[in-house]
Amino acid sequence: MHSNAFADYHPFVQFLFFLIVMLFAMLLQHPLLVLIGLMISFLTALCIGGRRSLMFILKMIVPSALLIGIINPLFNHAGMTILFYFPNGNPFTAESLIYGFVSGGMFCTVMLWCLCLWKTVTSDKILYLFGRFTPKTGLLLSMILRFLPQFASQFKAVRSAQRCLGRDLDQGNAVRRIRNTVRILSSVIGWSLEHGIETADSLKSRGYGTGRRSFFSLYHFEKRDAAVLVVELFCAAVAATFLISERLEFFYFPALSELSFHWQDLSCYLSYILLCMLPLLLQWKEVRVWNALRSKI
């Protein structure tokens, strides 16, 4: 048993799920739905990635989202609830502040789903999905997904070597730190360019693109994949129906709209929760099956 049961399903089901949830995360500006997506994507990222994902979220994603939330009121002065005035006379409104944090939450949600996508849909699955229809695009996407962890590991290796020489990013004065950063980045970028040339030469020497490709895959579309796919499409259809009908429209300017909890809204909330929680529910199911099998030993 591992921490990502969703990774055992068909690649098409996985890719379609992340495509749907990321589209909704970018389109839905309803604060309650943004909060739902943010919380569930955060729990999913922790379940899949563990402690390493938590450190990445705290160091990179959360500060970026907070920065978006803080910057928005500095440039957007719309809204009726004025909290105070800037020295130049522009108002600082509560509506713009709330809208900024909602925008930061949307950005954070998309990044968290991207993190889960990177942990679940590996390069071989990308090549399987796109290899038959667009071989070049599939190869490019698979190489990008494979290149990112290699770039990170190479950066850590170069930085460790430079730290032993007293040339790390946080060693020395400001000018020296800038020089150390440029030196490390230039070394890693040079390695990445050389690695790309070697990959291209390897593909060319093996005759890539000169004839018809053959395909081999161990992935099979099973009944459980069909069941998860039906749930994905049903929940997405319910949320999309309310999105098109403008039932989920929420206004921030000039004043905040009121939250509605009509049965139609509740059905949309529940369907979106079920859609986002699919990986967690599948993981919970695998844990229960695993514990049941262990109890029979």
mmCIF file of C-alpha atoms in Angstrom:
data_model
loop_
_atom_site.group_PDB
_atom_site.id
_atom_site.type_symbol
_atom_site.label_atom_id
_atom_site.label_comp_id
_atom_site.label_asym_id
_atom_site.label_seq_id
_atom_site.Cartn_x
_atom_site.Cartn_y
_atom_site.Cartn_z
ATOM 1 C CA MET A 1 0.000 0.000 0.000
ATOM 2 C CA HIS A 2 1.250 3.474 -0.865
ATOM 3 C CA SER A 3 0.032 7.019 -0.224
ATOM 4 C CA ASN A 4 -1.349 7.626 -3.717
ATOM 5 C CA ALA A 5 -4.000 5.076 -4.626
ATOM 6 C CA PHE A 6 -5.209 7.309 -7.450
ATOM 7 C CA ALA A 7 -1.908 6.670 -9.263
ATOM 8 C CA ASP A 8 -2.945 3.051 -9.875
ATOM 9 C CA TYR A 9 -5.879 4.056 -12.056
ATOM 10 C CA HIS A 10 -5.887 4.571 -15.805
ATOM 11 C CA PRO A 11 -3.830 7.579 -16.991
ATOM 12 C CA PHE A 12 -6.787 9.016 -18.915
ATOM 13 C CA VAL A 13 -8.906 9.071 -15.741
ATOM 14 C CA GLN A 14 -6.091 10.767 -13.819
ATOM 15 C CA PHE A 15 -5.332 13.373 -16.478
ATOM 16 C CA LEU A 16 -9.016 14.206 -17.017
ATOM 17 C CA PHE A 17 -9.538 14.655 -13.274
ATOM 18 C CA PHE A 18 -6.679 17.122 -12.876
ATOM 19 C CA LEU A 19 -7.703 18.949 -16.041
ATOM 20 C CA ILE A 20 -11.256 19.389 -14.713
ATOM 21 C CA VAL A 21 -10.304 20.497 -11.199
ATOM 22 C CA MET A 22 -7.692 22.957 -12.478
ATOM 23 C CA LEU A 23 -10.183 24.464 -14.933
ATOM 24 C CA PHE A 24 -12.738 24.910 -12.155
ATOM 25 C CA ALA A 25 -10.050 26.347 -9.868
ATOM 26 C CA MET A 26 -9.295 28.987 -12.503
ATOM 27 C CA LEU A 27 -12.921 29.760 -13.418
ATOM 28 C CA LEU A 28 -14.812 29.605 -10.113
ATOM 29 C CA GLN A 29 -14.499 32.856 -8.148
ATOM 30 C CA HIS A 30 -17.122 31.985 -5.552
ATOM 31 C CA PRO A 31 -15.368 32.363 -2.174
ATOM 32 C CA LEU A 32 -16.881 29.222 -0.672
ATOM 33 C CA LEU A 33 -15.900 27.098 -3.661
ATOM 34 C CA VAL A 34 -12.410 28.627 -3.670
ATOM 35 C CA LEU A 35 -12.077 27.709 0.015
ATOM 36 C CA ILE A 36 -13.314 24.170 -0.669
ATOM 37 C CA GLY A 37 -10.874 23.676 -3.525
ATOM 38 C CA LEU A 38 -7.993 25.140 -1.514
ATOM 39 C CA MET A 39 -8.551 22.921 1.521
ATOM 40 C CA ILE A 40 -9.056 19.695 -0.422
ATOM 41 C CA SER A 41 -6.131 20.316 -2.776
ATOM 42 C CA PHE A 42 -3.932 21.020 0.259
ATOM 43 C CA LEU A 43 -4.961 17.754 1.934
ATOM 44 C CA THR A 44 -4.469 15.849 -1.324
ATOM 45 C CA ALA A 45 -0.984 17.299 -1.789
ATOM 46 C CA LEU A 46 -0.061 16.310 1.771
ATOM 47 C CA CYS A 47 -1.451 12.801 1.276
ATOM 48 C CA ILE A 48 0.428 12.293 -1.984
ATOM 49 C CA GLY A 49 3.674 14.152 -1.327
ATOM 50 C CA GLY A 50 4.050 14.007 2.434
ATOM 51 C CA ARG A 51 6.570 16.179 4.278
ATOM 52 C CA ARG A 52 8.490 17.240 1.169
ATOM 53 C CA SER A 53 5.322 18.641 -0.391
ATOM 54 C CA LEU A 54 4.510 20.449 2.849
ATOM 55 C CA MET A 55 7.874 22.203 2.831
ATOM 56 C CA PHE A 56 7.428 23.202 -0.826
ATOM 57 C CA ILE A 57 3.943 24.532 -0.101
ATOM 58 C CA LEU A 58 5.093 26.583 2.887
ATOM 59 C CA LYS A 59 8.179 27.968 1.148
ATOM 60 C CA MET A 60 6.872 28.649 -2.358
ATOM 61 C CA ILE A 61 3.107 28.413 -2.856
ATOM 62 C CA VAL A 62 1.786 30.052 0.325
ATOM 63 C CA PRO A 63 4.070 33.140 0.143
ATOM 64 C CA SER A 64 3.140 33.625 -3.524
ATOM 65 C CA ALA A 65 -0.576 33.469 -2.715
ATOM 66 C CA LEU A 66 -0.187 35.907 0.188
ATOM 67 C CA LEU A 67 1.789 38.271 -2.023
ATOM 68 C CA ILE A 68 -1.041 38.284 -4.570
ATOM 69 C CA GLY A 69 -3.559 39.008 -1.830
ATOM 70 C CA ILE A 70 -1.546 41.902 -0.437
ATOM 71 C CA ILE A 71 -0.623 43.493 -3.769
ATOM 72 C CA ASN A 72 -4.179 43.616 -5.171
ATOM 73 C CA PRO A 73 -5.496 46.367 -2.806
ATOM 74 C CA LEU A 74 -2.491 48.524 -3.697
ATOM 75 C CA PHE A 75 -3.650 48.786 -7.311
ATOM 76 C CA ASN A 76 -7.374 48.000 -7.119
ATOM 77 C CA HIS A 77 -9.249 50.710 -5.218
ATOM 78 C CA ALA A 78 -12.820 49.687 -6.059
ATOM 79 C CA GLY A 79 -15.306 48.919 -3.302
ATOM 80 C CA MET A 80 -17.628 50.690 -0.921
ATOM 81 C CA THR A 81 -16.055 49.732 2.434
ATOM 82 C CA ILE A 82 -13.093 52.087 2.822
ATOM 83 C CA LEU A 83 -10.688 51.061 5.565
ATOM 84 C CA PHE A 84 -8.187 53.919 5.200
ATOM 85 C CA TYR A 85 -6.569 56.157 2.607
ATOM 86 C CA PHE A 86 -3.077 56.011 1.167
ATOM 87 C CA PRO A 87 -0.894 59.149 1.303
ATOM 88 C CA ASN A 88 -1.698 59.801 -2.370
ATOM 89 C CA GLY A 89 -5.422 59.816 -1.599
ATOM 90 C CA ASN A 90 -6.371 56.387 -3.018
ATOM 91 C CA PRO A 91 -8.669 54.337 -0.771
ATOM 92 C CA PHE A 92 -7.844 50.944 0.702
ATOM 93 C CA THR A 93 -11.109 48.983 0.535
ATOM 94 C CA ALA A 94 -12.176 45.750 2.196
ATOM 95 C CA GLU A 95 -13.667 44.452 -1.057
ATOM 96 C CA SER A 96 -10.355 44.731 -2.906
ATOM 97 C CA LEU A 97 -8.553 43.048 -0.007
ATOM 98 C CA ILE A 98 -11.001 40.132 0.029
ATOM 99 C CA TYR A 99 -10.832 39.828 -3.750
ATOM 100 C CA GLY A 100 -7.034 39.786 -3.552
ATOM 101 C CA PHE A 101 -6.994 36.928 -1.069
ATOM 102 C CA VAL A 102 -9.580 35.031 -3.120
ATOM 103 C CA SER A 103 -7.339 35.460 -6.171
ATOM 104 C CA GLY A 104 -4.380 34.243 -4.110
ATOM 105 C CA GLY A 105 -6.435 31.249 -3.021
ATOM 106 C CA MET A 106 -7.261 30.450 -6.646
ATOM 107 C CA PHE A 107 -3.576 30.652 -7.567
ATOM 108 C CA CYS A 108 -2.628 28.471 -4.602
ATOM 109 C CA THR A 109 -5.282 25.889 -5.520
ATOM 110 C CA VAL A 110 -4.074 25.641 -9.117
ATOM 111 C CA MET A 111 -0.474 25.230 -7.960
ATOM 112 C CA LEU A 112 -1.461 22.529 -5.464
ATOM 113 C CA TRP A 113 -3.331 20.579 -8.143
ATOM 114 C CA CYS A 114 -0.292 20.955 -10.408
ATOM 115 C CA LEU A 115 1.839 19.489 -7.621
ATOM 116 C CA CYS A 116 -0.545 16.548 -7.307
ATOM 117 C CA LEU A 117 -0.523 16.132 -11.095
ATOM 118 C CA TRP A 118 3.260 16.022 -11.129
ATOM 119 C CA LYS A 119 3.257 13.355 -8.392
ATOM 120 C CA THR A 120 0.552 11.236 -10.050
ATOM 121 C CA VAL A 121 0.790 11.513 -13.846
ATOM 122 C CA THR A 122 4.351 10.465 -14.601
ATOM 123 C CA SER A 123 6.244 10.936 -17.855
ATOM 124 C CA ASP A 124 5.428 7.446 -19.156
ATOM 125 C CA LYS A 125 1.718 8.125 -18.656
ATOM 126 C CA ILE A 126 1.990 11.398 -20.581
ATOM 127 C CA LEU A 127 3.738 9.555 -23.388
ATOM 128 C CA TYR A 128 1.009 6.912 -23.334
ATOM 129 C CA LEU A 129 -1.784 9.501 -23.542
ATOM 130 C CA PHE A 130 -0.347 11.685 -26.295
ATOM 131 C CA GLY A 131 2.094 9.345 -28.062
ATOM 132 C CA ARG A 132 -0.381 7.973 -30.591
ATOM 133 C CA PHE A 133 -1.985 11.275 -31.558
ATOM 134 C CA THR A 134 0.757 13.872 -31.107
ATOM 135 C CA PRO A 135 4.054 12.023 -30.568
ATOM 136 C CA LYS A 136 6.174 15.171 -30.459
ATOM 137 C CA THR A 137 3.929 16.872 -27.906
ATOM 138 C CA GLY A 138 3.795 13.759 -25.757
ATOM 139 C CA LEU A 139 7.554 13.372 -25.858
ATOM 140 C CA LEU A 140 8.051 17.041 -25.025
ATOM 141 C CA LEU A 141 5.683 16.906 -22.033
ATOM 142 C CA SER A 142 7.240 13.695 -20.730
ATOM 143 C CA MET A 143 10.735 15.177 -21.038
ATOM 144 C CA ILE A 144 9.642 18.308 -19.169
ATOM 145 C CA LEU A 145 8.170 16.279 -16.308
ATOM 146 C CA ARG A 146 11.340 14.207 -16.138
ATOM 147 C CA PHE A 147 13.596 17.249 -16.435
ATOM 148 C CA LEU A 148 12.169 19.165 -13.459
ATOM 149 C CA PRO A 149 13.285 16.731 -10.714
ATOM 150 C CA GLN A 150 16.637 16.276 -12.455
ATOM 151 C CA PHE A 151 17.154 20.047 -12.542
ATOM 152 C CA ALA A 152 16.296 20.296 -8.839
ATOM 153 C CA SER A 153 18.680 17.489 -7.867
ATOM 154 C CA GLN A 154 21.476 18.980 -9.981
ATOM 155 C CA PHE A 155 20.898 22.381 -8.370
ATOM 156 C CA LYS A 156 21.211 20.809 -4.906
ATOM 157 C CA ALA A 157 24.402 18.988 -5.907
ATOM 158 C CA VAL A 158 26.039 22.127 -7.315
ATOM 159 C CA ARG A 159 24.965 24.168 -4.321
ATOM 160 C CA SER A 160 26.390 21.587 -1.906
ATOM 161 C CA ALA A 161 29.715 21.674 -3.745
ATOM 162 C CA GLN A 162 29.795 25.480 -3.718
ATOM 163 C CA ARG A 163 28.920 25.552 -0.022
ATOM 164 C CA CYS A 164 32.066 23.561 0.755
ATOM 165 C CA LEU A 165 34.046 26.275 -1.067
ATOM 166 C CA GLY A 166 32.292 29.073 0.811
ATOM 167 C CA ARG A 167 30.295 30.174 -2.234
ATOM 168 C CA ASP A 168 26.736 29.303 -1.213
ATOM 169 C CA LEU A 169 23.722 31.555 -1.795
ATOM 170 C CA ASP A 170 23.739 32.806 1.807
ATOM 171 C CA GLN A 171 27.492 33.227 2.288
ATOM 172 C CA GLY A 172 29.290 36.558 2.079
ATOM 173 C CA ASN A 173 27.997 40.080 1.579
ATOM 174 C CA ALA A 174 25.237 41.121 -0.830
ATOM 175 C CA VAL A 175 27.503 41.455 -3.877
ATOM 176 C CA ARG A 176 29.171 38.121 -3.198
ATOM 177 C CA ARG A 177 25.806 36.403 -2.748
ATOM 178 C CA ILE A 178 24.687 37.690 -6.136
ATOM 179 C CA ARG A 179 27.885 36.370 -7.719
ATOM 180 C CA ASN A 180 27.438 33.002 -6.013
ATOM 181 C CA THR A 181 23.855 32.795 -7.245
ATOM 182 C CA VAL A 182 24.868 33.610 -10.821
ATOM 183 C CA ARG A 183 27.685 31.070 -10.656
ATOM 184 C CA ILE A 184 25.404 28.283 -9.428
ATOM 185 C CA LEU A 185 22.642 29.083 -11.909
ATOM 186 C CA SER A 186 25.048 29.303 -14.838
ATOM 187 C CA SER A 187 26.498 25.916 -13.915
ATOM 188 C CA VAL A 188 23.074 24.276 -13.669
ATOM 189 C CA ILE A 189 21.799 25.915 -16.870
ATOM 190 C CA GLY A 190 24.933 24.806 -18.715
ATOM 191 C CA TRP A 191 24.363 21.270 -17.468
ATOM 192 C CA SER A 192 20.720 21.370 -18.624
ATOM 193 C CA LEU A 193 21.695 22.567 -22.114
ATOM 194 C CA GLU A 194 24.349 19.874 -22.421
ATOM 195 C CA HIS A 195 21.848 17.278 -21.180
ATOM 196 C CA GLY A 196 19.333 18.417 -23.809
ATOM 197 C CA ILE A 197 21.912 18.109 -26.599
ATOM 198 C CA GLU A 198 22.851 14.614 -25.426
ATOM 199 C CA THR A 199 19.183 13.596 -25.371
ATOM 200 C CA ALA A 200 18.646 14.932 -28.888
ATOM 201 C CA ASP A 201 21.732 13.102 -30.173
ATOM 202 C CA SER A 202 20.580 9.898 -28.483
ATOM 203 C CA LEU A 203 17.128 10.147 -30.080
ATOM 204 C CA LYS A 204 18.655 10.873 -33.484
ATOM 205 C CA SER A 205 21.076 7.950 -33.267
ATOM 206 C CA ARG A 206 18.195 5.610 -32.454
ATOM 207 C CA GLY A 207 16.259 6.742 -35.497
ATOM 208 C CA TYR A 208 13.547 8.745 -33.758
ATOM 209 C CA GLY A 209 11.149 10.297 -36.267
ATOM 210 C CA THR A 210 12.462 8.363 -39.270
ATOM 211 C CA GLY A 211 9.717 5.721 -39.406
ATOM 212 C CA ARG A 212 6.466 4.546 -37.934
ATOM 213 C CA ARG A 213 6.521 4.169 -34.185
ATOM 214 C CA SER A 214 5.513 1.051 -32.298
ATOM 215 C CA PHE A 215 3.640 1.262 -29.001
ATOM 216 C CA PHE A 216 3.613 -0.846 -25.891
ATOM 217 C CA SER A 217 1.691 -0.198 -22.713
ATOM 218 C CA LEU A 218 0.687 -2.020 -19.560
ATOM 219 C CA TYR A 219 -2.311 0.231 -18.901
ATOM 220 C CA HIS A 220 -5.774 -1.262 -19.287
ATOM 221 C CA PHE A 221 -9.128 0.458 -18.838
ATOM 222 C CA GLU A 222 -10.993 -1.526 -16.167
ATOM 223 C CA LYS A 223 -14.393 -1.350 -14.514
ATOM 224 C CA ARG A 224 -13.092 0.677 -11.600
ATOM 225 C CA ASP A 225 -11.682 3.233 -14.053
ATOM 226 C CA ALA A 226 -15.077 3.488 -15.716
ATOM 227 C CA ALA A 227 -16.781 4.014 -12.345
ATOM 228 C CA VAL A 228 -14.398 6.818 -11.353
ATOM 229 C CA LEU A 229 -14.744 8.379 -14.801
ATOM 230 C CA VAL A 230 -18.543 8.431 -14.488
ATOM 231 C CA VAL A 231 -18.297 10.154 -11.100
ATOM 232 C CA GLU A 232 -15.866 12.730 -12.495
ATOM 233 C CA LEU A 233 -18.064 13.557 -15.476
ATOM 234 C CA PHE A 234 -21.260 13.685 -13.409
ATOM 235 C CA CYS A 235 -19.827 16.045 -10.782
ATOM 236 C CA ALA A 236 -18.192 18.183 -13.446
ATOM 237 C CA ALA A 237 -21.466 18.364 -15.393
ATOM 238 C CA VAL A 238 -23.390 19.511 -12.299
ATOM 239 C CA ALA A 239 -20.825 22.205 -11.455
ATOM 240 C CA ALA A 240 -20.563 23.324 -15.086
ATOM 241 C CA THR A 241 -24.361 23.578 -15.369
ATOM 242 C CA PHE A 242 -24.560 25.976 -12.441
ATOM 243 C CA LEU A 243 -21.509 27.848 -13.707
ATOM 244 C CA ILE A 244 -23.094 28.418 -17.118
ATOM 245 C CA SER A 245 -26.439 29.381 -15.579
ATOM 246 C CA GLU A 246 -24.608 32.060 -13.531
ATOM 247 C CA ARG A 247 -25.898 30.475 -10.323
ATOM 248 C CA LEU A 248 -22.359 30.537 -8.936
ATOM 249 C CA GLU A 249 -21.719 34.134 -9.913
ATOM 250 C CA PHE A 250 -20.400 36.163 -6.998
ATOM 251 C CA PHE A 251 -19.761 39.911 -7.070
ATOM 252 C CA TYR A 252 -17.008 41.633 -5.106
ATOM 253 C CA PHE A 253 -17.526 45.175 -6.398
ATOM 254 C CA PRO A 254 -18.919 47.601 -5.498
ATOM 255 C CA ALA A 255 -20.132 45.459 -2.569
ATOM 256 C CA LEU A 256 -19.894 41.783 -1.674
ATOM 257 C CA SER A 257 -22.750 39.518 -2.709
ATOM 258 C CA GLU A 258 -24.551 37.420 -0.120
ATOM 259 C CA LEU A 259 -23.797 33.720 0.160
ATOM 260 C CA SER A 260 -26.732 31.573 -0.917
ATOM 261 C CA PHE A 261 -27.522 28.159 0.556
ATOM 262 C CA HIS A 262 -30.491 27.212 -1.596
ATOM 263 C CA TRP A 263 -30.865 23.518 -2.447
ATOM 264 C CA GLN A 264 -29.437 24.214 -5.890
ATOM 265 C CA ASP A 265 -26.372 25.841 -4.371
ATOM 266 C CA LEU A 266 -25.953 23.016 -1.871
ATOM 267 C CA SER A 267 -26.115 20.430 -4.644
ATOM 268 C CA CYS A 268 -23.377 22.304 -6.485
ATOM 269 C CA TYR A 269 -21.233 22.550 -3.344
ATOM 270 C CA LEU A 270 -21.613 18.817 -2.636
ATOM 271 C CA SER A 271 -20.830 17.810 -6.214
ATOM 272 C CA TYR A 272 -17.688 19.984 -6.215
ATOM 273 C CA ILE A 273 -16.613 18.514 -2.872
ATOM 274 C CA LEU A 274 -17.119 14.984 -4.186
ATOM 275 C CA LEU A 275 -15.190 15.790 -7.354
ATOM 276 C CA CYS A 276 -12.200 17.247 -5.521
ATOM 277 C CA MET A 277 -12.144 14.502 -2.886
ATOM 278 C CA LEU A 278 -11.933 11.607 -5.326
ATOM 279 C CA PRO A 279 -8.191 10.932 -4.712
ATOM 280 C CA LEU A 280 -8.706 11.093 -0.938
ATOM 281 C CA LEU A 281 -11.745 8.812 -1.063
ATOM 282 C CA LEU A 282 -9.859 6.273 -3.170
ATOM 283 C CA GLN A 283 -6.953 6.414 -0.731
ATOM 284 C CA TRP A 284 -9.341 5.914 2.197
ATOM 285 C CA LYS A 285 -10.855 2.916 0.399
ATOM 286 C CA GLU A 286 -7.420 1.361 -0.142
ATOM 287 C CA VAL A 287 -6.516 1.862 3.529
ATOM 288 C CA ARG A 288 -9.703 0.096 4.603
ATOM 289 C CA VAL A 289 -9.067 -2.817 2.241
ATOM 290 C CA TRP A 290 -5.456 -3.044 3.404
ATOM 291 C CA ASN A 291 -6.454 -3.103 7.074
ATOM 292 C CA ALA A 292 -9.120 -5.726 6.367
ATOM 293 C CA LEU A 293 -6.591 -7.969 4.613
ATOM 294 C CA ARG A 294 -4.074 -7.547 7.438
ATOM 295 C CA SER A 295 -6.677 -8.511 10.021
ATOM 296 C CA LYS A 296 -7.222 -11.832 8.214
ATOM 297 C CA ILE A 297 -3.545 -12.812 8.399
#
